[in-house]
Tab-separated table of C-alpha atoms in Angstrom:
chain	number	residue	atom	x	y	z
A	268	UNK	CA	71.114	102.999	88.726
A	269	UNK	CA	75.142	102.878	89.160
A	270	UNK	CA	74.677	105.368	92.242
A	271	UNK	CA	71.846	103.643	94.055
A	272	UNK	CA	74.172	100.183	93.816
A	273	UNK	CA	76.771	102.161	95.150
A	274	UNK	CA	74.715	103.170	97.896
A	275	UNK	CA	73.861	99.652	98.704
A	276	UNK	CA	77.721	98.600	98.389
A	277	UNK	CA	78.636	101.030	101.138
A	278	UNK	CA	75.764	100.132	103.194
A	279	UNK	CA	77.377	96.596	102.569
A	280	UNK	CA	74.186	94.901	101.122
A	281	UNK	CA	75.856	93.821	97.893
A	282	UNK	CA	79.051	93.231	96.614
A	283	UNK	CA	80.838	93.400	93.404
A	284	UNK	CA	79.409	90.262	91.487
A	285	UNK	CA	76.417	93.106	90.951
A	286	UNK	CA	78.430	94.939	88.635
A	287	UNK	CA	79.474	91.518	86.952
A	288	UNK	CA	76.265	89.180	86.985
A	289	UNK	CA	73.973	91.573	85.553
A	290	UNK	CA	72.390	93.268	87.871
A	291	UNK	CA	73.678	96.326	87.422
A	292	UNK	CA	73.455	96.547	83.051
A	293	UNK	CA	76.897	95.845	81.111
A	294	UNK	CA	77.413	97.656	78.091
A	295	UNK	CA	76.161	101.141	79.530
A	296	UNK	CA	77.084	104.651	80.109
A	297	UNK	CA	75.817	105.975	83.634
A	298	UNK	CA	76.357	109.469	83.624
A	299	UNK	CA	77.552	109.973	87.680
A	300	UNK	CA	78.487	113.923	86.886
A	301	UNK	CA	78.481	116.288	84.830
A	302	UNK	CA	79.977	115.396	81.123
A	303	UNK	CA	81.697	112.346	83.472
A	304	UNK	CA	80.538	108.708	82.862
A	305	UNK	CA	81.338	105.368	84.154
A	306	UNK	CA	80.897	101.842	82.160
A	307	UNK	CA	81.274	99.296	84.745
A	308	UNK	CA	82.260	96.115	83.636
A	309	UNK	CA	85.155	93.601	85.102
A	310	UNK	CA	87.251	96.769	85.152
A	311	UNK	CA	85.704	100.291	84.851
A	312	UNK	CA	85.874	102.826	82.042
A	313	UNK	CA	85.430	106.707	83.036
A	314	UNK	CA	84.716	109.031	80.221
A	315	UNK	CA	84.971	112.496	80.195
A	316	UNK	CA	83.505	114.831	77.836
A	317	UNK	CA	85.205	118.122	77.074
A	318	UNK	CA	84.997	121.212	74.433
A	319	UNK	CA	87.686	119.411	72.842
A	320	UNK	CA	86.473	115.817	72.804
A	321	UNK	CA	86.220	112.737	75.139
A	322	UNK	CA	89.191	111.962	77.399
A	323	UNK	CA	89.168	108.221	78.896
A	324	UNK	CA	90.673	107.183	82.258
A	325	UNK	CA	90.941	103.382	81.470
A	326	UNK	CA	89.875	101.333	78.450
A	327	UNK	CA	88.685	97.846	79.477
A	328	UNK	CA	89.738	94.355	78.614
A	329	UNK	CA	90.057	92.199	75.523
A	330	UNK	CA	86.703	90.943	75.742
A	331	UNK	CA	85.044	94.113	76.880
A	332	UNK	CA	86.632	96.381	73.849
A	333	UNK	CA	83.181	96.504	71.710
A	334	UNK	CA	80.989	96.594	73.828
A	335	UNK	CA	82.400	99.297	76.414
A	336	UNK	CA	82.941	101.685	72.604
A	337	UNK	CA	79.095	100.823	72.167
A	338	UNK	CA	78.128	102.258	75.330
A	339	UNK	CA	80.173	105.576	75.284
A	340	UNK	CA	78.813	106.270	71.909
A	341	UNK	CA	75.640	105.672	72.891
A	342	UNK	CA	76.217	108.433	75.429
A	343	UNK	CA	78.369	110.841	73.480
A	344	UNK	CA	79.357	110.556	69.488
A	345	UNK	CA	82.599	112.997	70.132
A	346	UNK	CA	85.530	112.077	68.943
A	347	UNK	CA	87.974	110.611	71.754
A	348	UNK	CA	90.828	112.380	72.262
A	349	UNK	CA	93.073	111.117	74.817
A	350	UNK	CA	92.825	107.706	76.869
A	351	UNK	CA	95.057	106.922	79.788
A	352	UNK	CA	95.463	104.083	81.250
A	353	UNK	CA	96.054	103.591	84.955
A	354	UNK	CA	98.233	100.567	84.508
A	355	UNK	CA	99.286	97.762	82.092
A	356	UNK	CA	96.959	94.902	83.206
A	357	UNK	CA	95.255	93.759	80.173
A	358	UNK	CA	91.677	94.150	81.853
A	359	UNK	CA	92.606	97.768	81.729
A	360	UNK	CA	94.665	98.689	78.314
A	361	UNK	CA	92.400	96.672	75.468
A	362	UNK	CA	89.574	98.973	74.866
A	363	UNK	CA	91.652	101.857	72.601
A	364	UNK	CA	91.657	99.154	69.450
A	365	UNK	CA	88.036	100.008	68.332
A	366	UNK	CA	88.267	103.703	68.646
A	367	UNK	CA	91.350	103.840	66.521
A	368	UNK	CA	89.329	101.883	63.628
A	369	UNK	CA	86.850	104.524	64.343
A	370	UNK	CA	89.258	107.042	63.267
A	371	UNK	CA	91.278	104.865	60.436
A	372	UNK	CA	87.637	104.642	59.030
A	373	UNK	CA	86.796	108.941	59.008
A	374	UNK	CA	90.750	109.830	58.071
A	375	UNK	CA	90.831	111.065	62.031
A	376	UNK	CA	93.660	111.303	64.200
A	377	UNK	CA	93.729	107.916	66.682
A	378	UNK	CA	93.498	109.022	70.333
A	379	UNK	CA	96.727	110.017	71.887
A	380	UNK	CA	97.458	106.979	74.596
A	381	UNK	CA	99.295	108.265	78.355
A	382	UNK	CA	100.700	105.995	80.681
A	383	UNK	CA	103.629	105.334	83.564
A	384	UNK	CA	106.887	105.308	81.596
A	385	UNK	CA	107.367	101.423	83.460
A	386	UNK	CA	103.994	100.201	81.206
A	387	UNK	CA	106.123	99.550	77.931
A	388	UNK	CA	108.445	97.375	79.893
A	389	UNK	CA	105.486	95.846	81.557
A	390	UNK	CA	104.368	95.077	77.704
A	391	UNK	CA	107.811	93.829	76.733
A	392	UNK	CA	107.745	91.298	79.764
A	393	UNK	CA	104.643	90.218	78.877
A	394	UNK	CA	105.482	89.131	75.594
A	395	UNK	CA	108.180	87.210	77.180
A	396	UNK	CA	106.015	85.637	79.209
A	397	UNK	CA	102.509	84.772	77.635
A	398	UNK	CA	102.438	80.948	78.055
A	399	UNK	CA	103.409	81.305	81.720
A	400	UNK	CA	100.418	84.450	81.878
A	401	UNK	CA	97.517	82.119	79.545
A	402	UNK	CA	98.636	79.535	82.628
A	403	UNK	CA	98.501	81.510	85.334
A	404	UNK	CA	95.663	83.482	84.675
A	405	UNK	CA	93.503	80.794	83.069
A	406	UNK	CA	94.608	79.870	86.956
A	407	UNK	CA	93.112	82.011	88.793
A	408	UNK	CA	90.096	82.595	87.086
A	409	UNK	CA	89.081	78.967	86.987
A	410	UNK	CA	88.669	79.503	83.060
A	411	UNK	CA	90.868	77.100	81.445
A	412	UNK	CA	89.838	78.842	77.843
A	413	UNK	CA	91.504	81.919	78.560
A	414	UNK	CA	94.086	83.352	75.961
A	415	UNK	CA	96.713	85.763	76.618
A	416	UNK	CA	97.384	88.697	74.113
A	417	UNK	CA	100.571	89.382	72.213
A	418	UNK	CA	100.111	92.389	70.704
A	419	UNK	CA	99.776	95.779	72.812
A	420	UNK	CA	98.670	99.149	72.255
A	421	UNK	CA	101.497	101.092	73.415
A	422	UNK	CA	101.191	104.686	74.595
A	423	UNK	CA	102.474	107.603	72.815
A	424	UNK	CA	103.064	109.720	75.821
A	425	UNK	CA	104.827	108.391	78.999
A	426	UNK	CA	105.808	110.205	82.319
A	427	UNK	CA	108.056	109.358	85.016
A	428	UNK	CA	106.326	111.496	88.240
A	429	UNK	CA	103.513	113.610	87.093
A	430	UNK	CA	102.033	114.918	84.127
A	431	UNK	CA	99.551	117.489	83.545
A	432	UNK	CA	97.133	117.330	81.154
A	433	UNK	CA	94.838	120.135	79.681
A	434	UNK	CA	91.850	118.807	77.572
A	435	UNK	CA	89.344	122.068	76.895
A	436	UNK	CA	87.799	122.994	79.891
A	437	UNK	CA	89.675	119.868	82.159
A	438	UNK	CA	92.298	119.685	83.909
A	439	UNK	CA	93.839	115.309	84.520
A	440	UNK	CA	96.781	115.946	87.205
A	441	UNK	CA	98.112	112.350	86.606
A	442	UNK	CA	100.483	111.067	89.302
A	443	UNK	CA	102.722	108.121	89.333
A	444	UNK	CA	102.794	105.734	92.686
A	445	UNK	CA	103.838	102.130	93.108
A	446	UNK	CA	100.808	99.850	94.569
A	447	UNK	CA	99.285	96.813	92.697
A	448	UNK	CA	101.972	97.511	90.170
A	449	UNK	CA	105.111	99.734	89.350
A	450	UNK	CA	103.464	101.246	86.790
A	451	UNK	CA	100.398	102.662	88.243
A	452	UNK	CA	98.655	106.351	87.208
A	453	UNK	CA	96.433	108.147	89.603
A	454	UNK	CA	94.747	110.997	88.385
A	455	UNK	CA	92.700	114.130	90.176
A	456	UNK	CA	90.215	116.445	88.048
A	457	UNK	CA	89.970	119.627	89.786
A	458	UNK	CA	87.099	120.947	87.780
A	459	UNK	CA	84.875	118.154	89.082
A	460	UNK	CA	86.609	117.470	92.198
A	461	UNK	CA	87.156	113.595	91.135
A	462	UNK	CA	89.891	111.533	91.832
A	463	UNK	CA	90.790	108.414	89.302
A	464	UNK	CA	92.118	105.804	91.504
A	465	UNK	CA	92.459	103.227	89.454
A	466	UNK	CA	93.488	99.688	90.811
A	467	UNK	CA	95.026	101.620	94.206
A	468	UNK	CA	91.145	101.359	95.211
A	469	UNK	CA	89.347	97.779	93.948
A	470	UNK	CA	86.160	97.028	96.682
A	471	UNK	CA	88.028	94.281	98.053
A	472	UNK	CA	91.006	93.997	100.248
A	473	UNK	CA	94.290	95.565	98.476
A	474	UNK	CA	95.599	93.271	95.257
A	475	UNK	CA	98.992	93.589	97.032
A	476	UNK	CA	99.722	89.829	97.756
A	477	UNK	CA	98.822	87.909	94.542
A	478	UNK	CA	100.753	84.539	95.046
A	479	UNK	CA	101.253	84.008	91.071
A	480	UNK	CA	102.137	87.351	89.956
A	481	UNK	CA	105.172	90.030	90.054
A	482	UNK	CA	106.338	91.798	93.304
A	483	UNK	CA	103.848	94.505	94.897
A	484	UNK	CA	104.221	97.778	97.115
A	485	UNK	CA	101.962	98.409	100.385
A	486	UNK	CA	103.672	101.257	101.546
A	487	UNK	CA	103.971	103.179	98.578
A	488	UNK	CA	100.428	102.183	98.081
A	489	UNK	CA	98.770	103.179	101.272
A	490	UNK	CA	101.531	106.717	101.164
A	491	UNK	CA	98.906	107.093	97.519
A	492	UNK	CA	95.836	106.830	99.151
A	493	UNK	CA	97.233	109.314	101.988
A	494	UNK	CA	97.627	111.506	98.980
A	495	UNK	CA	94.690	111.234	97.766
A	496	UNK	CA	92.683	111.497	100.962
A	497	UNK	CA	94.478	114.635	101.449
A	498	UNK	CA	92.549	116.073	98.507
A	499	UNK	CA	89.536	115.839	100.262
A	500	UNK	CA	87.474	115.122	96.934
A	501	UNK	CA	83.846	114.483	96.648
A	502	UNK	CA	84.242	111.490	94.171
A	503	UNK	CA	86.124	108.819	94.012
A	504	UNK	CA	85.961	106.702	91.045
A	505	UNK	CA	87.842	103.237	91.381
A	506	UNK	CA	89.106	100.817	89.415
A	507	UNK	CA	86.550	97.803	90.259
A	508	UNK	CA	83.187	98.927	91.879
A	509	UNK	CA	80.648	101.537	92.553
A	510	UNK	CA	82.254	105.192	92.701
A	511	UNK	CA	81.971	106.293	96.187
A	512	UNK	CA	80.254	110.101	96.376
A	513	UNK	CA	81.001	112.121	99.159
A	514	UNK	CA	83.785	113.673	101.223
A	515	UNK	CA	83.688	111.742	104.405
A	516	UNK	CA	82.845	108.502	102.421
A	517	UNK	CA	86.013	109.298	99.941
A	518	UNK	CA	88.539	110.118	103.058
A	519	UNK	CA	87.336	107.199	105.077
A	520	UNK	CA	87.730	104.601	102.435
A	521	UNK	CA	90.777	105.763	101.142
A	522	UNK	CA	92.500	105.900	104.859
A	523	UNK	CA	90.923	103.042	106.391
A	524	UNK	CA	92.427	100.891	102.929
A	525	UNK	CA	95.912	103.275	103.530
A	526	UNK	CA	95.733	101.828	107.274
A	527	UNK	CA	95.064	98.212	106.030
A	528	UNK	CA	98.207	98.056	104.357
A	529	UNK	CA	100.203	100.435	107.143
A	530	UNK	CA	99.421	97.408	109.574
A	531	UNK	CA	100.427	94.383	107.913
A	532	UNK	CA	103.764	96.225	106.582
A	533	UNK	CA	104.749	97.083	110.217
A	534	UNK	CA	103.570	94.075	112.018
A	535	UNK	CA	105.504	91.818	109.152
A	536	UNK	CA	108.459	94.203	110.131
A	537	UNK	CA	108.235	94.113	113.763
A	538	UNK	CA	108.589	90.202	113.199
A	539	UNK	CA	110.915	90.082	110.952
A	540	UNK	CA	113.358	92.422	112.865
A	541	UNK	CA	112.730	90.065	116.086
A	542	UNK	CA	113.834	87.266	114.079
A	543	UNK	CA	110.850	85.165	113.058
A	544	UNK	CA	110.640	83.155	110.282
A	545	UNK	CA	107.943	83.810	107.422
A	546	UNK	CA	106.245	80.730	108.679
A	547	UNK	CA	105.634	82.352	111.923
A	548	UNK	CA	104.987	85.945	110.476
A	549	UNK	CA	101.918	84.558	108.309
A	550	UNK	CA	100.305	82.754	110.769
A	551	UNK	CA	100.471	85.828	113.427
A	552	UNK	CA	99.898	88.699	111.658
A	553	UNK	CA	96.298	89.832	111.592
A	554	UNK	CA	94.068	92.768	110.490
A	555	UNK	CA	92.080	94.850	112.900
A	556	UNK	CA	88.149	93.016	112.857
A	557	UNK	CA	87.227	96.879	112.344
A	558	UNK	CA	88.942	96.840	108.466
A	559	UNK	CA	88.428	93.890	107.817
A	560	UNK	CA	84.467	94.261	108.271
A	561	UNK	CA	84.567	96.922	105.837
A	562	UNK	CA	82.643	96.338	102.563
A	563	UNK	CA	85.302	97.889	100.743
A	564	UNK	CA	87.912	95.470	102.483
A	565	UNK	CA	86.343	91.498	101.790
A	566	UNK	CA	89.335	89.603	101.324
A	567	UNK	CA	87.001	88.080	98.394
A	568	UNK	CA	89.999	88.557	95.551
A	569	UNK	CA	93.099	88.576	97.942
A	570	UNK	CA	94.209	87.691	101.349
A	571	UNK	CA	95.786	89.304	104.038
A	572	UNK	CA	98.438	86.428	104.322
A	573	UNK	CA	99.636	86.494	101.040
A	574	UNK	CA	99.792	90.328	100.898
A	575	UNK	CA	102.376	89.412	104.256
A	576	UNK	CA	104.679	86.875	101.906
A	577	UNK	CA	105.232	89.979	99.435
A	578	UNK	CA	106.330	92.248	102.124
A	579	UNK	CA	108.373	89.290	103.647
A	580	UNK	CA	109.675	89.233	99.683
A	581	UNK	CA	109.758	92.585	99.170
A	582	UNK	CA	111.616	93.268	102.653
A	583	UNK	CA	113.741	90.443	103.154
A	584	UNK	CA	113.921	88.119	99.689
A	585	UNK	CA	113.301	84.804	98.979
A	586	UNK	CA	114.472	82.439	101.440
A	587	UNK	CA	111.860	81.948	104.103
A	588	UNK	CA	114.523	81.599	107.377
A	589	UNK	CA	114.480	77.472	107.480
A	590	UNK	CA	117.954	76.562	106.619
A	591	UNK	CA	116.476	72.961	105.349
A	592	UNK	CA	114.097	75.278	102.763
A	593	UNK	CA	117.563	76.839	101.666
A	594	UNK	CA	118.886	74.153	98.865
A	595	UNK	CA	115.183	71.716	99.386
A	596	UNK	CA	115.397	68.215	98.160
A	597	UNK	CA	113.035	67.472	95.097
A	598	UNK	CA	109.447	67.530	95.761
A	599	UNK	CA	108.669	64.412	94.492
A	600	UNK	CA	111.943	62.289	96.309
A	601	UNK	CA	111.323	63.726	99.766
A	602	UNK	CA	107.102	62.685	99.322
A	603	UNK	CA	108.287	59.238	98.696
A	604	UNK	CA	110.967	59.153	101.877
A	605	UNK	CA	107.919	60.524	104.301
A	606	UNK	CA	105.371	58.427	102.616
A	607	UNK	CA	107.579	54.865	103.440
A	608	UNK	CA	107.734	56.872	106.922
A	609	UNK	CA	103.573	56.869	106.742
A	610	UNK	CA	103.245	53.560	105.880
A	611	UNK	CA	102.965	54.267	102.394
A	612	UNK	CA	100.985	57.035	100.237
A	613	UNK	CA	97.376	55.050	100.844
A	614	UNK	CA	98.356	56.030	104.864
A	615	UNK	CA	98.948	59.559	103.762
A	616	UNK	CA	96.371	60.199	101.949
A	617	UNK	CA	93.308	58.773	104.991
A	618	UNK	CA	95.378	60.530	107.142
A	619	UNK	CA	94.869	63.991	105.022
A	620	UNK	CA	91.308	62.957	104.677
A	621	UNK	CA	91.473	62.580	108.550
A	622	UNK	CA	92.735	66.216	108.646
A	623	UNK	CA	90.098	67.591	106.604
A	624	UNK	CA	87.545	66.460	108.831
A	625	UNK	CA	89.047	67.615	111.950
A	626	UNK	CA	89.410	70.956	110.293
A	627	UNK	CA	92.524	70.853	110.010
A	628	UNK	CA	92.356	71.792	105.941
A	629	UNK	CA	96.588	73.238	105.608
A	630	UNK	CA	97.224	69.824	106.993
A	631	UNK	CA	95.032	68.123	104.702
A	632	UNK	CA	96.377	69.847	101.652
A	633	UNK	CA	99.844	69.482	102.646
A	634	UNK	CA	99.656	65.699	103.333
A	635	UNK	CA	97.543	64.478	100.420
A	636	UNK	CA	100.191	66.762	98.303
A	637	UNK	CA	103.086	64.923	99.353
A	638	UNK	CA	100.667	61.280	98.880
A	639	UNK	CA	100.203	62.191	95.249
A	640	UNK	CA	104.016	63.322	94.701
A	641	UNK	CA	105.093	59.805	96.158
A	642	UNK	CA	102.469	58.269	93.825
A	643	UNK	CA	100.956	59.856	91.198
A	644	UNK	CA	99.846	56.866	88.821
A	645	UNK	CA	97.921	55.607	91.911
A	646	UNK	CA	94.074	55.888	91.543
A	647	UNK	CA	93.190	55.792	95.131
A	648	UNK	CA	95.387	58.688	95.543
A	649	UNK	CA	94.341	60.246	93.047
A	650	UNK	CA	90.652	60.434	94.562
A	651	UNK	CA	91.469	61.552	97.297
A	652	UNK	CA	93.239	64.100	96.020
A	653	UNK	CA	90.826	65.669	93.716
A	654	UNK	CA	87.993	65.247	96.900
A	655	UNK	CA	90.673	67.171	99.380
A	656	UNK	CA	90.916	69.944	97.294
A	657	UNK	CA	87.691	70.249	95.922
A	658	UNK	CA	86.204	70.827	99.183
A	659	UNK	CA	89.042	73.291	100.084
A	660	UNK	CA	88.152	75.093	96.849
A	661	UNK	CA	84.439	75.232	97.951
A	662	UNK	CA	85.347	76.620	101.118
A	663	UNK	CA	87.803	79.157	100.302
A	664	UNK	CA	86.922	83.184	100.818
A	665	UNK	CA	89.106	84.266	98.404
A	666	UNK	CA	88.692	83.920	94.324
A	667	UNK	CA	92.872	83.434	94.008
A	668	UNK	CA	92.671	80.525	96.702
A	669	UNK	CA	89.340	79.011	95.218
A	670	UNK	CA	91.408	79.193	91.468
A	671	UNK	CA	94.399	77.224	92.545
A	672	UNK	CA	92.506	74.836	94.476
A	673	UNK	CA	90.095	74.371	91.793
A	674	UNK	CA	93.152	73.821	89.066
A	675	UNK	CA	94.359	70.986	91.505
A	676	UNK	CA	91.605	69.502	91.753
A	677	UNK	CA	91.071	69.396	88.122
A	678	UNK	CA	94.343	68.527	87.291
C-alpha cells in the first residue's frame, strides 16, 4: 500500500497529508524490500533486519514512540540493535525510549544510539531553550497544547565525517553534511542499494528557510544530494513521504531538489554582490516554474523567500542594508508617530482593510500591525486585526506562514 501511494505522489495526485490523515494506515510496518521496512508517520522510521538484529535509521517523535515500537514488532520480534538518528529534531530522536524498557524488562543490552557529533550540543541548546521551542513550535503547528521535552536520549556513538557501520550481513555508510541542520546523518546501504536521506529529502520544497528556527545550509545541502545522486541508487527512502523506487526517479529528485537550492543561493549572491538590499533580493528572486511544479517541491511547509533571508543571513548577517533598520526605534513608538500621520489607528486599520481587498495582503498586514501597536486596548482595532490576518492565514500556501498568521490572529 506504501508503494502504490508513492506511485501516486510522483505522479503528483496526492500529497503528504496521505501519510498523515489516514489514508495511508499509521502504526504499520510496510515491508518496501527485502528485511527493510518503513513506518510512515509525521516523520518516517526505516527498519532493517539483519543476522544480528534490527538496525533503525530514525526513531519518531514523542507522540509516535508506542505506536511506531508496535508496528516494528508486529513485523519482526528481533531484538534492535542499533538506531541512528539522522538529526536532533525531536520528531526524529523520541522513539528509542520504549525499546530500551524492552530490554530493561528481559536483562538485554539497550540499543546502541549513532548520531552527528553536533546532536549533543543540539540537545544541550535545547534545554536552554524549551519555553522559547513549546512557543515557537506550538507556533507553527497551530497547536497551542504542544509541550516541549527536557530530557533526551543521547547517543552513545558520535562521528565527525563518516562512520561505517557493520550490522551482520549490512553495511550503513553514514555521512555527515550540513542542510536542514548542522547535525545531519545521511546514510547509503550497499547491500540493498538504499540511500537514507533523512530530512535532506522531505516531499516539499527544502526546510532551509524556517523564519523561527536556527541558521540553515543550501549549499552544503544541495553539494549532499549531488552526493547522493552520484550513487545512482534504486531507493531512496526520505525523511517525510513515500520512498521513491527507481534509478532515474532517485537521480532526478535528488538533482532537481540539489538545483532548487543551487538557484536561490546564486541568484541571492548575484544580488547581494551588486549591492541590493534584502528587501529587494526577496522580492526578485524566483524559482524556475519547472521545480517548482514538482510534487516533490510544493512550497506547502516552506517558502522560497524565506529560504533567501537565511542565505542573506547566512552570507551577509543580520542587518538587512537600510541604515534606518540599523539601531530601529521601538515598534510600538514609531506605530503611534505614523498612526497621528494616518489620522489615527481607526484610519490605519480601513486603510489595511482597503489593502486586503485590493490584494494587496503585505500591505494589509503591515498596516493593521502598526494600527494595533499604536493601539492595542482599542476594540475596533482589534477586529480588524484578527479579520486581516485570519484571511491571510486562510490563504497562505505554506503551513509556517498559515501558523504565524493563525497565532496573530488568535492572539
Amino acid at each position: 500500500m506504501l508503494m502504490r501511494y508513492a506511485e501516486r505522489m510522483w505522479q503528483g495526485e496526492v500529497g503528504m497529508e496521505g501519510l498523515i490523515n489516514g489514508e495511508v494506515p499509521s502504526g504499520v510496518a510496510f515491508e518496501i524490500a527485502d528485511g527493510v521496512a518503513v513506518v510512515p508517520s509525521f516523520a518516517n522510521v526505516t527498519v532493517f533486519r539483519t543476522e544480528e538484529g534490527l538496525v533503525l535509521f530514525d526513531t519518531g517523535a514523542p507522540n509516535t514512540a508506542k505506536s511506531n515500537h508496535r508496528a516494528i514488532r508486529e513485523w519482526c520480534p528481533d531484538p534492535v540493535r542499533y538506531a541512528v538518528y539522522s538529526h536532533g529534531h525531536i520528531d526524529h530522536v523520541f522513539g528509542v525510549g520504549p525499546f530500551d524498557e524492552e530490554a530493561d524488562r528481559g536483562g538485554a543490552e539497550r540499543p546502541v544510539v549513532i548520531a552527528h557529533e553536533a546532536v549533543k550540543a543540539r540537545f544541550e541548546r535545547y534545554v536552554l531553550t524549551k519555553d522559547y521551542n513549546r512557543t515557537v513550535n506550538a507556533r507553527q503547528f497551530a497547536n497551542p497544547r504542544f509541550r516541549w521535552p527536557e530530557k533526551f536520549r543521547y547517543p552513545e556513538i558520535t562521528y565527525r565525517d563518516d562512520h561505517r557501520l557493520r550490522v551482520g550481513e549490512l553495511t550503513f555508510e553514514l555521512r555527515h553534511a550540513r542542510g536542514e541542520t548542522d547535525d545531519h546523518t545521511w546514510a547509503y546501504v550497499p547491500e540493498r542499494d538504499i540511500i537514507l536521506a533523512g530530512d535532506l529529502f522531505i516531499w516539499n520544497s527544502p526546510n532551509c528557510g524556517n523564519p523561527q528556527k536556527v541558521q540553515r545550509y543550501p549549499a552544503e545541502w544541495a553539494a549532499a544530494l549531488r552526493a547522493m545522486a552520484e550513487l545512482d541508487a534504486s531507493l531512496l527512502i526520505p525523511g517525510h513521504g513515500a520512498p521513491i523506487a527507481g534509478r532515474d526517479r532517485v537521480r532526478t529528485a535528488l538533482t532537481d531538489v540539489a538545483e532548487y537550492l543551487e538557484t536561490l543561493v546564486s541568484q541571492t549572491l548575484a544580488l547581494m554582490n551588486g549591492g541590493a538590499r534584502l528587501d529587494e533580493i526577496i522580492h526578485a528572486v524566483h524559482v524556475p516554474e519547472r521545480l517548482a511544479a514538482k510534487p516533490y517541491l510544493r512550497a506547502a511547509y516552506d517558502e522560497p523567500e524565506f529560504i533567501v533571508r537565511n542565505i542573506w543571513r547566512l552570507y551577509g548577517g543580520w542587518w538587512d542594508g537600510d541604515p534606518a533598520a540599523l539601531k530601529p526605534p521601538r515598534a510600538d513608538r514609531l506605530a503611534t508617530v505614523l498612526a497621528e500621520l494616518a489620522g489615527g489607528p481607526h484610519d490605519l486599520a480601513d486603510r489595511a482593510r482597503r489593502a486586503l481587498d485590493d490584494d494587496e495582503p503585505r500591505v494589509a498586514a503591515r498596516l493593521i500591525e502598526l494600527a494595533r501597536q499604536a493601539a492595542p486596548e482599542d476594540e475596533d482595532v482589534r477586529d480588524a486585526y484578527r479579520q486581516i490576518f485570519t484571511a491571510l492565514a486562510e490563504s497562505a500556501t505554506s503551513l509556517m506562514t498559515r501558523g504565524i498568521y493563525l497565532a496573530a490572529a488568535k492572539s
